mmCIF file of N, CA and C in Angstrom:
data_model
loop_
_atom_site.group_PDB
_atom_site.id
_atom_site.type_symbol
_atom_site.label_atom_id
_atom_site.label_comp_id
_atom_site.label_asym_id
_atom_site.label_seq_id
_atom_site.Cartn_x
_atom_site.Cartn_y
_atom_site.Cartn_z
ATOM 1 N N UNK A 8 14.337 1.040 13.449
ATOM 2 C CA UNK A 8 13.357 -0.028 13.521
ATOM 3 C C UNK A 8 12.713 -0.209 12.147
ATOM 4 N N UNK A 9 12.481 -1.576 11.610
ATOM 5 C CA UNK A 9 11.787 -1.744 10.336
ATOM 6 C C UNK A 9 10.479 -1.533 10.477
ATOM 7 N N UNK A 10 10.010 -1.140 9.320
ATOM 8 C CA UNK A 10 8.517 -0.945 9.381
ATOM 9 C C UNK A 10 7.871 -2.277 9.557
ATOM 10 N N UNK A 11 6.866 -2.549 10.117
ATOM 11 C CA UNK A 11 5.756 -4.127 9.980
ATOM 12 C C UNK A 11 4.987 -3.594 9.029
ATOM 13 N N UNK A 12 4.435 -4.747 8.169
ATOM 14 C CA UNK A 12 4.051 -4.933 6.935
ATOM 15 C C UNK A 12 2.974 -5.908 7.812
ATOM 16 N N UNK A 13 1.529 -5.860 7.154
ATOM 17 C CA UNK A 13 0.538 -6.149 7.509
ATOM 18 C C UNK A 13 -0.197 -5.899 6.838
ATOM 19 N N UNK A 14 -1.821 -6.296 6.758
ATOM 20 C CA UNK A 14 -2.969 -5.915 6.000
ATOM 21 C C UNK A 14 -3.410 -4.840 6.242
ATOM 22 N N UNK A 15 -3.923 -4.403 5.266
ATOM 23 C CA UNK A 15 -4.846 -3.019 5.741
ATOM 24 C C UNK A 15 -6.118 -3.020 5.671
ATOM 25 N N UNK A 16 -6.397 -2.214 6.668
ATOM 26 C CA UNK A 16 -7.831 -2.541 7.496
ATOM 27 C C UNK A 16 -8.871 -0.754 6.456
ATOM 28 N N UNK A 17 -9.922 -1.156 6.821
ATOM 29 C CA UNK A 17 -10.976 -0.386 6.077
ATOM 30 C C UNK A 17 -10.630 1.326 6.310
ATOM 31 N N UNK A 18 -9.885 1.101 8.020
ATOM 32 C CA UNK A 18 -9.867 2.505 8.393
ATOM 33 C C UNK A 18 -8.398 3.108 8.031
ATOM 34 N N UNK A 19 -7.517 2.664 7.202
ATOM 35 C CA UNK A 19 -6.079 2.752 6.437
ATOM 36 C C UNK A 19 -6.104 3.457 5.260
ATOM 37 N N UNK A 20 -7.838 2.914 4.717
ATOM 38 C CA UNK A 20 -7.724 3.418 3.329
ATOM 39 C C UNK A 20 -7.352 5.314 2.929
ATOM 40 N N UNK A 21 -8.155 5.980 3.826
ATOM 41 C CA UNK A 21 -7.679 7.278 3.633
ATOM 42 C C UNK A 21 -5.832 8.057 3.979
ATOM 43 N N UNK A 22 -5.201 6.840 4.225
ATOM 44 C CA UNK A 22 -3.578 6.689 4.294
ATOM 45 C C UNK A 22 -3.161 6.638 3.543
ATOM 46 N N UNK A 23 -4.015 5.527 3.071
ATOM 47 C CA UNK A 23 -3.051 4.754 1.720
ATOM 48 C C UNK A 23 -3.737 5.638 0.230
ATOM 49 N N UNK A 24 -4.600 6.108 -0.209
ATOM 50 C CA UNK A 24 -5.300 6.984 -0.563
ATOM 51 C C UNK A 24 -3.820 8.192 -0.661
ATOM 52 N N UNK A 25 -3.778 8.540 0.183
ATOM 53 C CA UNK A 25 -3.137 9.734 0.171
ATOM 54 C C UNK A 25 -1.388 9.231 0.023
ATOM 55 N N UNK A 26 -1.004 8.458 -0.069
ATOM 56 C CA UNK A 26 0.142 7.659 -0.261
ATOM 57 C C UNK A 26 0.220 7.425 -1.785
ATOM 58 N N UNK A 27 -1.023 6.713 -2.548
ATOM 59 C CA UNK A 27 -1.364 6.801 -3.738
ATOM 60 C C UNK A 27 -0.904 7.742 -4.668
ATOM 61 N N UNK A 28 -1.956 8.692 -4.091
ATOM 62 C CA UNK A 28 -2.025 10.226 -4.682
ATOM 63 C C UNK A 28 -0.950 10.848 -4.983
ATOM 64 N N UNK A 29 0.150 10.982 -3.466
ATOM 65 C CA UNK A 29 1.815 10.887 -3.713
ATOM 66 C C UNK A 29 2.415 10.865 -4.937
ATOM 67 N N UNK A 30 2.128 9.546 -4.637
ATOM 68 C CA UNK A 30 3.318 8.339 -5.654
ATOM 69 C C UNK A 30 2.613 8.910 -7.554
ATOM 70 N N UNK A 31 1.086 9.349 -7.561
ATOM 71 C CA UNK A 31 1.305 9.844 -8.659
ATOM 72 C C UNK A 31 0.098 8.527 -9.369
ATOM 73 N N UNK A 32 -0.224 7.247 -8.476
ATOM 74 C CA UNK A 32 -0.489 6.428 -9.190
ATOM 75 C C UNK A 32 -2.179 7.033 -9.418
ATOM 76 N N UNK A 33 -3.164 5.424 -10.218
ATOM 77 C CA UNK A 33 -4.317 5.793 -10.433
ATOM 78 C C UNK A 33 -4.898 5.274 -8.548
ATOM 79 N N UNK A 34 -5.782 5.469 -8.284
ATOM 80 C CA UNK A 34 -6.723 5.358 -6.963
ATOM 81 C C UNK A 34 -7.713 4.555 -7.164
ATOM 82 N N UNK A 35 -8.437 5.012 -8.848
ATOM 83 C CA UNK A 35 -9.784 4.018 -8.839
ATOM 84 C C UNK A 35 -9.608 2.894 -8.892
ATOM 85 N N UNK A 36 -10.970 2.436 -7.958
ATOM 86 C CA UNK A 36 -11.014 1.093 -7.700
ATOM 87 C C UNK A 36 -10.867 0.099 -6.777
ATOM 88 N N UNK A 37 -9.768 1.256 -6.115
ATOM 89 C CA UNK A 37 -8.511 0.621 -5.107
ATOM 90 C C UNK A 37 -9.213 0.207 -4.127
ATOM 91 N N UNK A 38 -10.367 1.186 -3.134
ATOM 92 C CA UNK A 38 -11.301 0.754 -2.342
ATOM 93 C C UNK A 38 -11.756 -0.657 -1.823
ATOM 94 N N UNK A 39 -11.863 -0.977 -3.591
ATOM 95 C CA UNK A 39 -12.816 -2.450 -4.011
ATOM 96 C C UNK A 39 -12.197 -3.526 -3.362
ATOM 97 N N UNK A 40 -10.434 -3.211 -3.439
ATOM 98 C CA UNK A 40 -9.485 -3.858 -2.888
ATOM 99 C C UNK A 40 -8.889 -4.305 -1.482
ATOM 100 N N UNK A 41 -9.692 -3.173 -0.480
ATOM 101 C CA UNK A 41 -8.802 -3.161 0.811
ATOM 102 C C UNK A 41 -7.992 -4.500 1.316
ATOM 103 N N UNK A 42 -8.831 -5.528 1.180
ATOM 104 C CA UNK A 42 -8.932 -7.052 2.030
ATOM 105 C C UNK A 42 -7.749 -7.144 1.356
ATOM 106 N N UNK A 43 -7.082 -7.412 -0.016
ATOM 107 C CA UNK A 43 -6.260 -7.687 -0.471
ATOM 108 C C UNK A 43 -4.974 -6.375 -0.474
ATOM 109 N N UNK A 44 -4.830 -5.389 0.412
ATOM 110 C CA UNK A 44 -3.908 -4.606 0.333
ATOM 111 C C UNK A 44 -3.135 -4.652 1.418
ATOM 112 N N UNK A 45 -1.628 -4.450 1.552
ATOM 113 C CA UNK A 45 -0.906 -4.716 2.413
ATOM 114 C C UNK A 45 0.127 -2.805 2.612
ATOM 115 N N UNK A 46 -0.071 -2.380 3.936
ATOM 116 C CA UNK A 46 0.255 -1.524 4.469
ATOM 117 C C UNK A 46 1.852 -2.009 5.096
ATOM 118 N N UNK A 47 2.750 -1.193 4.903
ATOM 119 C CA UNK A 47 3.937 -0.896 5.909
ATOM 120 C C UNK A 47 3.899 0.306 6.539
ATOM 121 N N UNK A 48 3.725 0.190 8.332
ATOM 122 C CA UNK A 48 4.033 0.997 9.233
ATOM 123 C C UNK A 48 5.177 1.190 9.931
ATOM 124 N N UNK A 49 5.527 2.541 10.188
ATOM 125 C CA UNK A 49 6.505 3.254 10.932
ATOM 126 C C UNK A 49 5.855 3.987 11.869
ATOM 127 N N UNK A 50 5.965 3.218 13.031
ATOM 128 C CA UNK A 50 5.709 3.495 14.118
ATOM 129 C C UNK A 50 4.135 3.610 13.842
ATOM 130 N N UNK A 51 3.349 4.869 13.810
ATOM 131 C CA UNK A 51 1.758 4.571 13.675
ATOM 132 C C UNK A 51 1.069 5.117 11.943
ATOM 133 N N UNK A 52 2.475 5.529 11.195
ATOM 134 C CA UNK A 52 2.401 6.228 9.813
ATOM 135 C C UNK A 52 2.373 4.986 9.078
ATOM 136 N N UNK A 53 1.974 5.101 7.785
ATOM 137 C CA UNK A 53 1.580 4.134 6.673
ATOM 138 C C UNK A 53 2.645 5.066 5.880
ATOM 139 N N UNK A 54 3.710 3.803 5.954
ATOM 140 C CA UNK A 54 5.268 4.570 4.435
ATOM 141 C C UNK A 54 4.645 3.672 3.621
ATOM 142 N N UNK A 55 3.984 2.641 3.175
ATOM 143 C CA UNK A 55 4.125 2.116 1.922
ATOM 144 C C UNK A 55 2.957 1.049 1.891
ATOM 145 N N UNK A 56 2.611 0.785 0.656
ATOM 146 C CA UNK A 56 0.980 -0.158 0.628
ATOM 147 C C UNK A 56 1.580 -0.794 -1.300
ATOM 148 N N UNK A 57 1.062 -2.399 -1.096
ATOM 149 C CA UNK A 57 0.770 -3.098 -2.208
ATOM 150 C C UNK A 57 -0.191 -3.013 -2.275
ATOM 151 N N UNK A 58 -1.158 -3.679 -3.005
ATOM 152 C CA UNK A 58 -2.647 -4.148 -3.533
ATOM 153 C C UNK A 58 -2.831 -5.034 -4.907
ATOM 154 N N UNK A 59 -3.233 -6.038 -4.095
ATOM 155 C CA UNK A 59 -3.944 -7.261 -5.497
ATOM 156 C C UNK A 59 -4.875 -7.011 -5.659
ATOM 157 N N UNK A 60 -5.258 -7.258 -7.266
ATOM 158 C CA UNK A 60 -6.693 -7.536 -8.080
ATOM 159 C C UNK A 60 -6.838 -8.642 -8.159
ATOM 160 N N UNK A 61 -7.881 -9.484 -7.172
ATOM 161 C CA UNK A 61 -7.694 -11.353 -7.686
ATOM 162 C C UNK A 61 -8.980 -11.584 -8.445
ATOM 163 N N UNK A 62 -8.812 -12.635 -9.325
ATOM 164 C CA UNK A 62 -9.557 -12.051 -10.755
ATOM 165 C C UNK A 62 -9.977 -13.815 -10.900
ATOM 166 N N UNK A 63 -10.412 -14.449 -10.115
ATOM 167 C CA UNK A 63 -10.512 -16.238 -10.306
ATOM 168 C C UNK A 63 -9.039 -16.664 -10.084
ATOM 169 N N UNK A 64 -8.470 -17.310 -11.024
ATOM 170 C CA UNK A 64 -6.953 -17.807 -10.356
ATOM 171 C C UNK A 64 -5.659 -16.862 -10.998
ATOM 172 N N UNK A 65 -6.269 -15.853 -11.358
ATOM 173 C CA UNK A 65 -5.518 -14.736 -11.581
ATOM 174 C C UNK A 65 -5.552 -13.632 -10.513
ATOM 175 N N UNK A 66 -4.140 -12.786 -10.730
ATOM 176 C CA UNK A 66 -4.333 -11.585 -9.672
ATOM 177 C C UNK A 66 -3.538 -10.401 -10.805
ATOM 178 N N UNK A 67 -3.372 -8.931 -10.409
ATOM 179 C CA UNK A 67 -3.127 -7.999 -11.054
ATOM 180 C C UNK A 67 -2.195 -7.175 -9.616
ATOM 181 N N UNK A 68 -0.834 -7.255 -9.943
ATOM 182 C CA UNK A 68 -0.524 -6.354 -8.831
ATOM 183 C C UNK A 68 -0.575 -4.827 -9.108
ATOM 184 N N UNK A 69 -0.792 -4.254 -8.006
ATOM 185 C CA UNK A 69 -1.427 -2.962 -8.656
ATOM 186 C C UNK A 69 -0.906 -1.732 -7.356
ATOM 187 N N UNK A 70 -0.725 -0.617 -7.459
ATOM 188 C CA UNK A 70 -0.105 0.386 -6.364
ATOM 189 C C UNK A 70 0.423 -0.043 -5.295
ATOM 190 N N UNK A 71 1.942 -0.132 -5.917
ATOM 191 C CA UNK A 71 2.704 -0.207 -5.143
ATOM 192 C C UNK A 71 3.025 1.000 -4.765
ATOM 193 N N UNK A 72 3.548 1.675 -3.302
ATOM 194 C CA UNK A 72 4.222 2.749 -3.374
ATOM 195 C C UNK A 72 5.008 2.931 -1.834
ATOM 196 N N UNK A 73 5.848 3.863 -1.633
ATOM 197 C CA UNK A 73 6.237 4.013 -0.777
ATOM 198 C C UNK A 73 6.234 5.568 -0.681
ATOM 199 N N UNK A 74 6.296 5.835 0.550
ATOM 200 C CA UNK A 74 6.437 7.509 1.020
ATOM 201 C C UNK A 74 8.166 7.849 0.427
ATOM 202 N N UNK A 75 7.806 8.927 -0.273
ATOM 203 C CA UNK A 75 9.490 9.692 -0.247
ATOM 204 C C UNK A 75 10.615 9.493 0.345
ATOM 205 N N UNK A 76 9.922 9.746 2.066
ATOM 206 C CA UNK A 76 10.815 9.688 3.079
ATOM 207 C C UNK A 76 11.654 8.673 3.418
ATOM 208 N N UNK A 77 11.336 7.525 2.699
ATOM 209 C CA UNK A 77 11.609 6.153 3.408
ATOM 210 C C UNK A 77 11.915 5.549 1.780
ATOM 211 N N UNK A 78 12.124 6.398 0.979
ATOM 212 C CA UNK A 78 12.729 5.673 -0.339
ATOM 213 C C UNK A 78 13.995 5.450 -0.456
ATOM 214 N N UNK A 79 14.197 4.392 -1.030
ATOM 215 C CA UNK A 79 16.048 3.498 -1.033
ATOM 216 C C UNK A 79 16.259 3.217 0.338
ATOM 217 N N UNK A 80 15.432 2.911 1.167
ATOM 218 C CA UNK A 80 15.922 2.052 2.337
ATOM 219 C C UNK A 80 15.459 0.666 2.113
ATOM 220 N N UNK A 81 15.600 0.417 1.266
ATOM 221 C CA UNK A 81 15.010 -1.160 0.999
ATOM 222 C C UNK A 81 13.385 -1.857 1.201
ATOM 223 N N UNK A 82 12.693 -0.679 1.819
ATOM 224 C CA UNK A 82 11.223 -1.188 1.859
ATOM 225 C C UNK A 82 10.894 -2.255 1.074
ATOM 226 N N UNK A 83 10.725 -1.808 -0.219
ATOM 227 C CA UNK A 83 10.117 -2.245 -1.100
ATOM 228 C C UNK A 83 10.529 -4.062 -1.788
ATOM 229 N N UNK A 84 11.659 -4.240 -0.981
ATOM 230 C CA UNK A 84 12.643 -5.611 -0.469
ATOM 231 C C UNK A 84 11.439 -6.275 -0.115
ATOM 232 N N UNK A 85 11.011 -6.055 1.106
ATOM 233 C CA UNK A 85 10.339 -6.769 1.842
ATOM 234 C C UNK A 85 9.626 -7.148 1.871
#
């Protein structure tokens, strides 16, 4: 089954946080972001999260990542 890709909600952040952390990227800030971050679930786990910086009619894409487990299955396609 593919993961659904959806927004992430306030109570995700300590998922995606720790998904972050993973992947190695930076965290600060990210918070500031939730409204604009997008979660992929497997089954009730968070494998993978984007996040925009929208900046007026600019944006900054920013932590991308995916879980280990679920790397080279094309997630990051989607």
């Amino acid at each position: 089954m593919a993961p659904e890709i959806t927004a992430a909600t306030p109570a995700d952040l300590p998922a995606v946080l720790e998904l972050i952390d993973a992947s190695g990227l930076p965290r600060a800030g990210l918070d500031d972001h939730v409204a604009t971050t997008l979660v992929a679930r497997e089954s009730s786990r968070i494998v993978g999260t984007a996040a925009l910086e929208l900046y007026g009619g600019s944006a900054l894409l920013r932590s991308v990542a995916v879980a280990a487990a679920v790397r080279g299955q094309g997630l990051g396609q989607r």
